[in-house]
CSV table of C-alpha atoms in Angstrom, one decimal:
chain,number,residue,atom,x,y,z
A,1,MET,CA,-10.5,1.2,70.5
A,2,ALA,CA,-10.1,2.7,73.9
A,3,ASP,CA,-11.1,6.1,75.3
A,4,PRO,CA,-8.7,8.2,77.3
A,5,LYS,CA,-9.7,6.4,80.5
A,6,GLY,CA,-8.7,3.1,78.9
A,7,GLN,CA,-12.3,1.9,78.7
A,8,LYS,CA,-13.5,0.1,75.6
A,9,VAL,CA,-15.7,2.1,73.4
A,10,PRO,CA,-18.2,0.3,71.2
A,11,THR,CA,-17.7,0.8,67.5
A,12,ILE,CA,-20.1,3.4,66.1
A,13,VAL,CA,-18.9,3.4,62.5
A,14,ARG,CA,-16.5,1.2,60.6
A,15,PHE,CA,-14.9,2.5,57.4
A,16,TYR,CA,-13.5,0.2,54.8
A,17,ARG,CA,-10.8,1.7,52.7
A,18,PHE,CA,-9.5,-0.6,50.0
A,19,ARG,CA,-6.9,-0.4,47.4
A,20,ASN,CA,-8.6,0.3,44.0
A,21,ARG,CA,-8.3,-3.1,42.5
A,22,LEU,CA,-10.6,-2.4,39.6
A,23,LYS,CA,-8.4,0.4,38.5
A,24,GLU,CA,-5.4,-1.8,38.7
A,25,LYS,CA,-7.2,-4.4,36.6
A,26,THR,CA,-8.4,-2.0,33.9
A,27,HIS,CA,-5.7,0.6,33.9
A,28,GLY,CA,-2.5,-1.0,35.0
A,29,LEU,CA,-0.4,0.6,37.6
A,30,GLY,CA,0.3,3.6,35.5
A,31,GLY,CA,-1.8,6.1,37.4
A,32,GLY,CA,-3.7,9.0,35.9
A,33,THR,CA,-7.3,9.0,34.8
A,34,GLY,CA,-8.4,6.7,32.1
A,35,GLN,CA,-11.1,6.8,29.5
A,36,VAL,CA,-13.3,4.5,27.6
A,37,SER,CA,-12.2,4.0,24.1
A,38,ALA,CA,-14.1,6.5,21.9
A,39,GLU,CA,-14.0,4.1,19.0
A,40,ALA,CA,-15.6,1.3,21.1
A,41,LEU,CA,-18.3,3.7,22.4
A,42,ALA,CA,-19.2,4.7,18.9
A,43,GLU,CA,-19.3,1.1,17.8
A,44,ALA,CA,-21.6,0.2,20.7
A,45,GLU,CA,-23.9,3.1,19.9
A,46,LYS,CA,-24.1,1.9,16.4
A,47,ALA,CA,-25.1,-1.6,17.6
A,48,LEU,CA,-27.7,0.0,19.9
A,49,ALA,CA,-29.2,2.0,17.0
A,50,GLN,CA,-29.3,-1.2,15.0
A,51,MET,CA,-31.2,-2.9,17.7
A,52,ALA,CA,-33.6,0.0,18.0
A,53,GLU,CA,-34.3,-0.4,14.3
A,54,ASP,CA,-35.0,-4.1,14.8
A,55,TYR,CA,-37.2,-3.4,17.8
A,56,PRO,CA,-40.6,-3.0,15.9
A,57,ASP,CA,-39.9,-6.3,14.1
A,58,TRP,CA,-39.2,-8.0,17.4
A,59,VAL,CA,-42.4,-6.6,18.9
A,60,SER,CA,-44.3,-7.8,15.8
A,61,GLY,CA,-43.0,-11.3,16.4
A,62,LEU,CA,-44.2,-11.2,19.9
A,63,LEU,CA,-47.6,-9.9,18.8
A,64,VAL,CA,-47.9,-12.8,16.4
A,65,LYS,CA,-47.2,-15.1,19.4
A,66,LEU,CA,-49.8,-13.3,21.5
A,67,SER,CA,-52.4,-13.6,18.8
A,68,GLU,CA,-51.8,-17.3,18.5
A,69,LYS,CA,-52.3,-17.7,22.3
A,70,HIS,CA,-55.4,-15.6,22.1
A,71,GLY,CA,-56.8,-17.8,19.4
A,72,ARG,CA,-56.2,-20.9,21.5
A,73,CYS,CA,-58.0,-19.3,24.4
A,74,VAL,CA,-61.0,-19.0,22.2
A,75,ASP,CA,-60.7,-22.5,20.7
A,76,THR,CA,-59.9,-24.5,23.8
A,77,PRO,CA,-61.4,-22.7,26.8
A,78,GLU,CA,-60.3,-25.6,29.0
A,79,HIS,CA,-56.7,-24.7,28.5
A,80,ARG,CA,-57.1,-21.0,29.1
A,81,ARG,CA,-55.2,-20.9,32.3
A,82,GLU,CA,-51.9,-22.1,30.8
A,83,PHE,CA,-52.3,-19.8,27.8
A,84,PHE,CA,-52.9,-16.9,30.1
A,85,GLU,CA,-49.7,-17.7,31.9
A,86,GLU,CA,-47.8,-17.6,28.6
A,87,ILE,CA,-49.5,-14.3,27.6
A,88,ASN,CA,-48.6,-12.9,31.0
A,89,GLU,CA,-44.9,-13.8,30.5
A,90,ILE,CA,-44.7,-12.3,27.0
A,91,ALA,CA,-46.4,-9.1,28.3
A,92,HIS,CA,-43.8,-8.8,31.1
A,93,ASP,CA,-41.0,-9.1,28.6
A,94,MET,CA,-42.6,-6.5,26.4
A,95,LYS,CA,-43.2,-3.9,29.0
A,96,GLY,CA,-39.5,-4.0,30.1
A,97,GLN,CA,-38.0,-2.3,27.1
A,98,GLY,CA,-40.5,-0.2,25.0
A,99,GLY,CA,-39.2,3.0,26.6
A,100,THR,CA,-35.6,2.3,25.8
A,101,PHE,CA,-36.4,2.2,22.1
A,102,GLY,CA,-38.7,5.1,22.0
A,103,TYR,CA,-42.0,3.3,22.4
A,104,PRO,CA,-43.4,4.0,25.8
A,105,LEU,CA,-46.9,3.2,24.6
A,106,ILE,CA,-45.9,-0.4,24.1
A,107,THR,CA,-44.6,-0.4,27.7
A,108,GLU,CA,-47.9,1.1,28.9
A,109,PHE,CA,-50.2,-1.3,27.1
A,110,ALA,CA,-48.0,-4.3,27.9
A,111,ASP,CA,-48.1,-3.3,31.5
A,112,SER,CA,-51.9,-3.2,31.4
A,113,LEU,CA,-52.0,-6.6,29.7
A,114,HIS,CA,-49.5,-8.0,32.2
A,115,ASN,CA,-51.5,-6.7,35.2
A,116,PHE,CA,-54.9,-8.1,34.2
A,117,THR,CA,-53.5,-11.5,33.1
A,118,THR,CA,-52.0,-11.9,36.5
A,119,ILE,CA,-55.1,-13.6,37.9
A,120,LYS,CA,-56.2,-16.3,40.2
A,121,ASN,CA,-59.9,-16.6,39.5
A,122,ASP,CA,-61.8,-17.9,36.5
A,123,ILE,CA,-60.9,-16.6,33.1
A,124,THR,CA,-64.0,-15.3,31.5
A,125,ASP,CA,-64.8,-14.7,27.8
A,126,SER,CA,-64.5,-11.0,28.5
A,127,MET,CA,-61.0,-11.3,29.7
A,128,VAL,CA,-60.1,-13.2,26.5
A,129,GLU,CA,-61.7,-10.4,24.5
A,130,LEU,CA,-59.6,-7.9,26.4
A,131,VAL,CA,-56.4,-9.7,25.5
A,132,LYS,CA,-57.4,-9.1,21.9
A,133,ALA,CA,-58.0,-5.4,22.6
A,134,HIS,CA,-54.5,-5.1,24.0
A,135,ILE,CA,-52.9,-6.9,21.0
A,136,ASP,CA,-54.8,-4.6,18.6
A,137,ALA,CA,-53.7,-1.5,20.5
A,138,MET,CA,-50.0,-2.6,20.4
A,139,ARG,CA,-50.2,-3.6,16.8
A,140,ALA,CA,-51.5,-0.1,15.9
A,141,VAL,CA,-48.5,1.4,17.8
A,142,ILE,CA,-46.0,-0.7,15.8
A,143,ARG,CA,-47.8,-0.4,12.5
A,144,GLY,CA,-48.0,3.4,12.8
A,145,ARG,CA,-44.5,3.6,14.3
A,146,VAL,CA,-46.1,5.7,17.1
A,147,LYS,CA,-43.2,6.9,19.1
A,148,GLY,CA,-43.1,8.8,22.4
A,149,ASP,CA,-46.6,9.6,23.8
A,150,GLY,CA,-47.9,9.5,20.2
A,151,GLY,CA,-49.7,12.8,20.4
A,152,GLU,CA,-53.2,12.7,19.2
A,153,VAL,CA,-52.9,9.2,17.7
A,154,GLY,CA,-51.5,7.9,21.0
A,155,ALA,CA,-54.3,9.5,23.0
A,156,GLN,CA,-56.8,7.9,20.7
A,157,LEU,CA,-55.3,4.5,21.0
A,158,LYS,CA,-55.3,4.8,24.8
A,159,GLU,CA,-58.9,6.0,24.8
A,160,THR,CA,-60.0,3.0,22.6
A,161,LEU,CA,-58.3,0.6,24.9
A,162,ASN,CA,-59.8,2.2,28.0
A,163,GLN,CA,-63.2,1.9,26.4
A,164,ALA,CA,-62.7,-1.8,25.8
A,165,ILE,CA,-61.5,-2.2,29.4
A,166,GLU,CA,-64.6,-0.4,30.7
A,167,LYS,CA,-66.9,-2.4,28.4
A,168,TYR,CA,-65.6,-5.8,29.5
A,169,LYS,CA,-65.0,-5.0,33.1
A,170,GLY,CA,-67.4,-6.9,35.3
A,171,LYS,CA,-68.8,-8.8,32.3
A,172,LYS,CA,-68.7,-12.6,32.2
B,1,MET,CA,-5.3,9.8,28.6
B,2,ALA,CA,-4.8,6.1,28.4
B,3,GLU,CA,-7.8,3.9,27.5
B,4,TYR,CA,-9.1,1.3,29.8
B,5,ASP,CA,-8.6,-2.3,29.0
B,6,PHE,CA,-11.7,-4.2,30.2
B,7,GLU,CA,-10.4,-7.5,29.1
B,8,ARG,CA,-9.9,-8.8,32.7
B,9,LEU,CA,-13.2,-7.5,33.9
B,10,SER,CA,-16.0,-9.8,34.8
B,11,VAL,CA,-19.5,-8.4,34.8
B,12,LEU,CA,-22.8,-10.0,35.9
B,13,ILE,CA,-25.9,-8.8,34.1
B,14,VAL,CA,-29.3,-9.4,35.8
B,15,GLU,CA,-32.2,-8.6,33.5
B,16,ASP,CA,-35.4,-10.3,32.8
B,17,SER,CA,-36.2,-8.7,29.4
B,18,LEU,CA,-34.5,-10.8,26.7
B,19,PHE,CA,-34.2,-7.8,24.4
B,20,ILE,CA,-32.5,-5.5,27.0
B,21,ARG,CA,-30.3,-8.4,28.2
B,22,SER,CA,-28.9,-9.0,24.8
B,23,LEU,CA,-28.5,-5.3,24.3
B,24,LEU,CA,-26.4,-5.1,27.5
B,25,ILE,CA,-24.3,-8.2,26.8
B,26,ASN,CA,-23.6,-6.9,23.3
B,27,SER,CA,-22.7,-3.4,24.5
B,28,LEU,CA,-20.3,-4.6,27.2
B,29,ARG,CA,-18.6,-7.0,24.8
B,30,ILE,CA,-18.1,-4.3,22.2
B,31,LEU,CA,-16.6,-2.1,25.0
B,32,GLY,CA,-14.1,-4.9,25.5
B,33,VAL,CA,-15.4,-6.5,28.8
B,34,GLY,CA,-13.7,-9.9,28.9
B,35,LYS,CA,-16.3,-11.9,30.8
B,36,VAL,CA,-20.0,-11.1,30.6
B,37,TYR,CA,-22.4,-13.3,32.5
B,38,ALA,CA,-26.2,-12.9,32.2
B,39,VAL,CA,-29.1,-14.3,34.2
B,40,ASP,CA,-32.9,-13.8,34.2
B,41,HIS,CA,-33.6,-12.4,37.7
B,42,GLY,CA,-32.3,-11.9,41.2
B,43,GLY,CA,-32.8,-15.5,42.3
B,44,GLN,CA,-30.6,-16.8,39.5
B,45,ALA,CA,-28.0,-14.1,40.3
B,46,ILE,CA,-27.9,-15.3,43.9
B,47,ASP,CA,-27.4,-18.9,42.7
B,48,PHE,CA,-24.7,-17.7,40.3
B,49,LEU,CA,-22.9,-15.7,43.0
B,50,LYS,CA,-23.0,-18.6,45.4
B,51,LYS,CA,-21.5,-20.8,42.7
B,52,VAL,CA,-18.7,-18.3,42.2
B,53,LYS,CA,-18.0,-18.5,45.9
B,54,ASN,CA,-18.3,-22.3,46.3
B,55,ASP,CA,-17.4,-23.7,42.9
B,56,PRO,CA,-15.6,-21.1,40.8
B,57,MET,CA,-14.5,-23.8,38.3
B,58,SER,CA,-18.0,-24.6,37.3
B,59,ALA,CA,-19.1,-20.9,37.5
B,60,GLY,CA,-16.3,-20.1,35.0
B,61,THR,CA,-15.0,-17.2,37.1
B,62,GLN,CA,-13.4,-16.6,40.4
B,63,GLU,CA,-14.9,-13.3,41.0
B,64,VAL,CA,-17.5,-10.8,39.7
B,65,ASP,CA,-16.2,-7.3,39.5
B,66,ILE,CA,-19.4,-5.4,38.8
B,67,VAL,CA,-23.1,-6.4,39.0
B,68,MET,CA,-25.5,-4.6,36.7
B,69,SER,CA,-29.1,-5.4,37.7
B,70,ASN,CA,-32.6,-4.4,36.7
B,71,TRP,CA,-34.8,-3.3,39.6
B,72,GLN,CA,-38.3,-4.6,38.7
B,73,MET,CA,-38.1,-8.3,38.2
B,74,SER,CA,-39.9,-11.3,39.6
B,75,PRO,CA,-39.6,-13.4,41.7
B,76,VAL,CA,-36.5,-11.7,43.1
B,77,ASP,CA,-36.1,-8.1,42.2
B,78,GLY,CA,-32.9,-6.0,42.0
B,79,MET,CA,-33.3,-4.5,45.4
B,80,MET,CA,-33.7,-7.9,47.1
B,81,LEU,CA,-30.6,-9.0,45.2
B,82,LEU,CA,-28.7,-5.9,46.4
B,83,ARG,CA,-29.7,-6.5,50.0
B,84,TRP,CA,-28.5,-10.1,49.7
B,85,ILE,CA,-25.2,-9.1,48.2
B,86,ARG,CA,-24.5,-6.4,50.8
B,87,ARG,CA,-25.8,-8.3,53.9
B,88,HIS,CA,-25.9,-12.0,53.4
B,89,LYS,CA,-23.2,-14.1,54.9
B,90,GLU,CA,-23.1,-16.3,51.8
B,91,SER,CA,-22.4,-13.3,49.6
B,92,PRO,CA,-19.0,-13.8,47.9
B,93,ASP,CA,-18.3,-10.0,47.9
B,94,ARG,CA,-20.3,-7.6,50.0
B,95,PHE,CA,-18.4,-4.7,48.5
B,96,VAL,CA,-19.0,-5.4,44.8
B,97,PRO,CA,-20.0,-2.3,42.8
B,98,PHE,CA,-23.7,-2.6,42.0
B,99,ILE,CA,-25.3,-0.7,39.2
B,100,LEU,CA,-29.1,-0.6,39.5
B,101,ILE,CA,-30.9,-0.2,36.2
B,102,THR,CA,-34.3,1.2,36.5
B,103,ALA,CA,-37.1,3.0,34.7
B,104,TYR,CA,-38.0,4.5,38.1
B,105,SER,CA,-36.1,7.8,38.2
B,106,GLU,CA,-38.1,9.7,40.8
B,107,PRO,CA,-35.8,11.1,43.5
B,108,LYS,CA,-37.6,8.9,46.2
B,109,ARG,CA,-36.6,5.8,44.3
B,110,VAL,CA,-33.1,6.9,43.7
B,111,THR,CA,-32.7,7.6,47.4
B,112,GLU,CA,-34.2,4.2,48.3
B,113,ALA,CA,-31.6,2.5,46.0
B,114,ARG,CA,-28.8,4.6,47.5
B,115,ASP,CA,-29.8,3.8,51.1
B,116,LEU,CA,-29.7,0.1,50.3
B,117,GLY,CA,-26.1,0.4,49.1
B,118,ALA,CA,-26.4,0.8,45.3
B,119,THR,CA,-23.1,2.1,43.8
B,120,GLU,CA,-24.7,3.7,40.8
B,121,VAL,CA,-28.2,4.1,39.3
B,122,LEU,CA,-28.6,3.8,35.5
B,123,ALA,CA,-31.8,5.3,34.3
B,124,LYS,CA,-33.8,3.6,31.5
B,125,PRO,CA,-34.0,4.4,28.7
B,126,PHE,CA,-30.2,4.4,28.8
B,127,THR,CA,-27.5,5.3,26.3
B,128,ILE,CA,-24.1,3.7,25.7
B,129,THR,CA,-22.5,6.9,26.9
B,130,ALA,CA,-24.4,6.6,30.2
B,131,ILE,CA,-23.1,3.0,30.6
B,132,GLY,CA,-19.5,4.2,29.9
B,133,GLU,CA,-19.9,7.0,32.4
B,134,LYS,CA,-21.1,4.6,35.1
B,135,LEU,CA,-18.1,2.3,34.5
B,136,VAL,CA,-15.6,5.2,34.6
B,137,SER,CA,-17.2,6.5,37.8
B,138,ILE,CA,-16.9,3.1,39.5
B,139,ILE,CA,-13.3,2.7,38.5
B,140,GLU,CA,-12.1,6.2,39.1
B,141,LYS,CA,-14.2,7.2,42.1
B,142,GLN,CA,-14.1,4.2,44.3
B,143,ARG,CA,-15.7,5.2,47.6
B,144,GLN,CA,-14.9,3.9,51.1
B,145,PHE,CA,-17.6,1.6,52.5
B,146,VAL,CA,-19.4,2.8,55.6
B,147,HIS,CA,-20.9,0.4,58.2
B,148,THR,CA,-23.1,1.9,60.8
B,149,ARG,CA,-26.0,0.5,62.8
B,150,ASP,CA,-28.4,1.2,60.0
B,151,TYR,CA,-26.3,1.4,56.8
B,152,PHE,CA,-23.8,-0.7,55.0
B,153,GLY,CA,-22.6,0.4,51.6
B,154,PRO,CA,-20.5,2.8,49.7
B,155,ASP,CA,-20.2,6.2,51.3
B,156,ARG,CA,-23.3,8.1,50.3
B,157,ARG,CA,-21.5,11.4,50.5
B,158,ARG,CA,-20.0,11.7,47.0
B,159,ARG,CA,-19.2,15.3,46.7
B,160,ILE,CA,-17.4,17.7,49.0
B,161,VAL,CA,-19.9,20.5,49.6
B,162,PRO,CA,-19.1,23.4,51.9
B,163,ILE,CA,-21.3,23.4,54.9
B,164,GLU,CA,-23.1,26.7,55.6
B,165,PHE,CA,-24.4,25.8,59.0
B,166,GLU,CA,-23.1,24.0,62.0
B,167,ASP,CA,-21.2,20.9,61.0
B,168,ARG,CA,-23.0,18.1,62.8
B,169,ARG,CA,-20.4,15.5,62.0
B,170,LYS,CA,-18.7,14.9,65.3
B,171,LEU,CA,-16.6,11.9,64.4
B,172,ASN,CA,-13.3,11.8,62.6
B,173,ASP,CA,-10.8,9.0,61.9
B,174,LYS,CA,-9.3,9.4,65.4
B,175,SER,CA,-12.5,9.5,67.4
B,176,PRO,CA,-13.3,6.7,69.8
B,177,GLY,CA,-15.9,4.4,68.2
B,178,VAL,CA,-14.5,4.8,64.7
B,179,GLU,CA,-12.8,1.8,63.3
B,180,ILE,CA,-10.9,1.8,60.0
B,181,VAL,CA,-10.3,-1.3,58.0
B,182,ARG,CA,-7.8,-1.2,55.2
B,183,GLY,CA,-7.2,-3.8,52.5
């Protein structure tokens, strides 16, 4: 690019304008605006609703796993670190989707569990107890099908968990 | 209106939650997407994309048309992946449409995603309709890519809004310093 005096001007901005290949791929060369098949959308919605229905069962399955890891932390303190790592992974998986299926409290509690199991120092008995408090709180959410913020029940569950956190905080 | 045929489309899903991942895979398949690939986190996505570039036979595809990625993942999150795709020399396609999926919907977060070159942001919890809308938007409203000193990505100006004050845009296609690449 040269300016009127014939000197080279450095590029300030470069625009890339490409042919719309995705449109060609999905819509042929026919032109016009396309649409997603309404039938397919409805079918996908149905599949999503089905998954949402399965969600509490899926969480229950993970809670069983968490309980088992917790039990092992109690029974074999020398292996706590590896069990905590597994608990940490499960918690991470759980926190990712509660909201999508109408259970933000699961996300919140799993997030808390995930945070405090991400640790580098020694794992105390109190921490193991606290894992249990989280499992209990999430179990209550699923058993009671406590959706959304859960209103009073939700507030109560949060309060109970917070009390447990306060109680065990700083304890050995 | 004609219906899209997604059969030739190849989509990469990057999501660490198993449940959401299978939900996305399932939804895209039902919508008719021909090739759906899924990985756990950004690091695996980078490995996959490198493979598409260097060894398409073993990757199973020659190209990825759309990347749908969660934001919050470890060790490599969605934003790090997006930065790699847009800027790294090993990236197979720096222009690939990128849908960032996130539970963060505060304007500050959305702006952050946009400024790093995300094509679309899909808020969690999402609906199938929302996924459909993002696909339509990517296909129908392909935007030019802009490369300046501090930005590379799809044009962040999506709408034509009348300007009430002085128009500070001094450059047009013919201005010195403006380069246009077509392809």
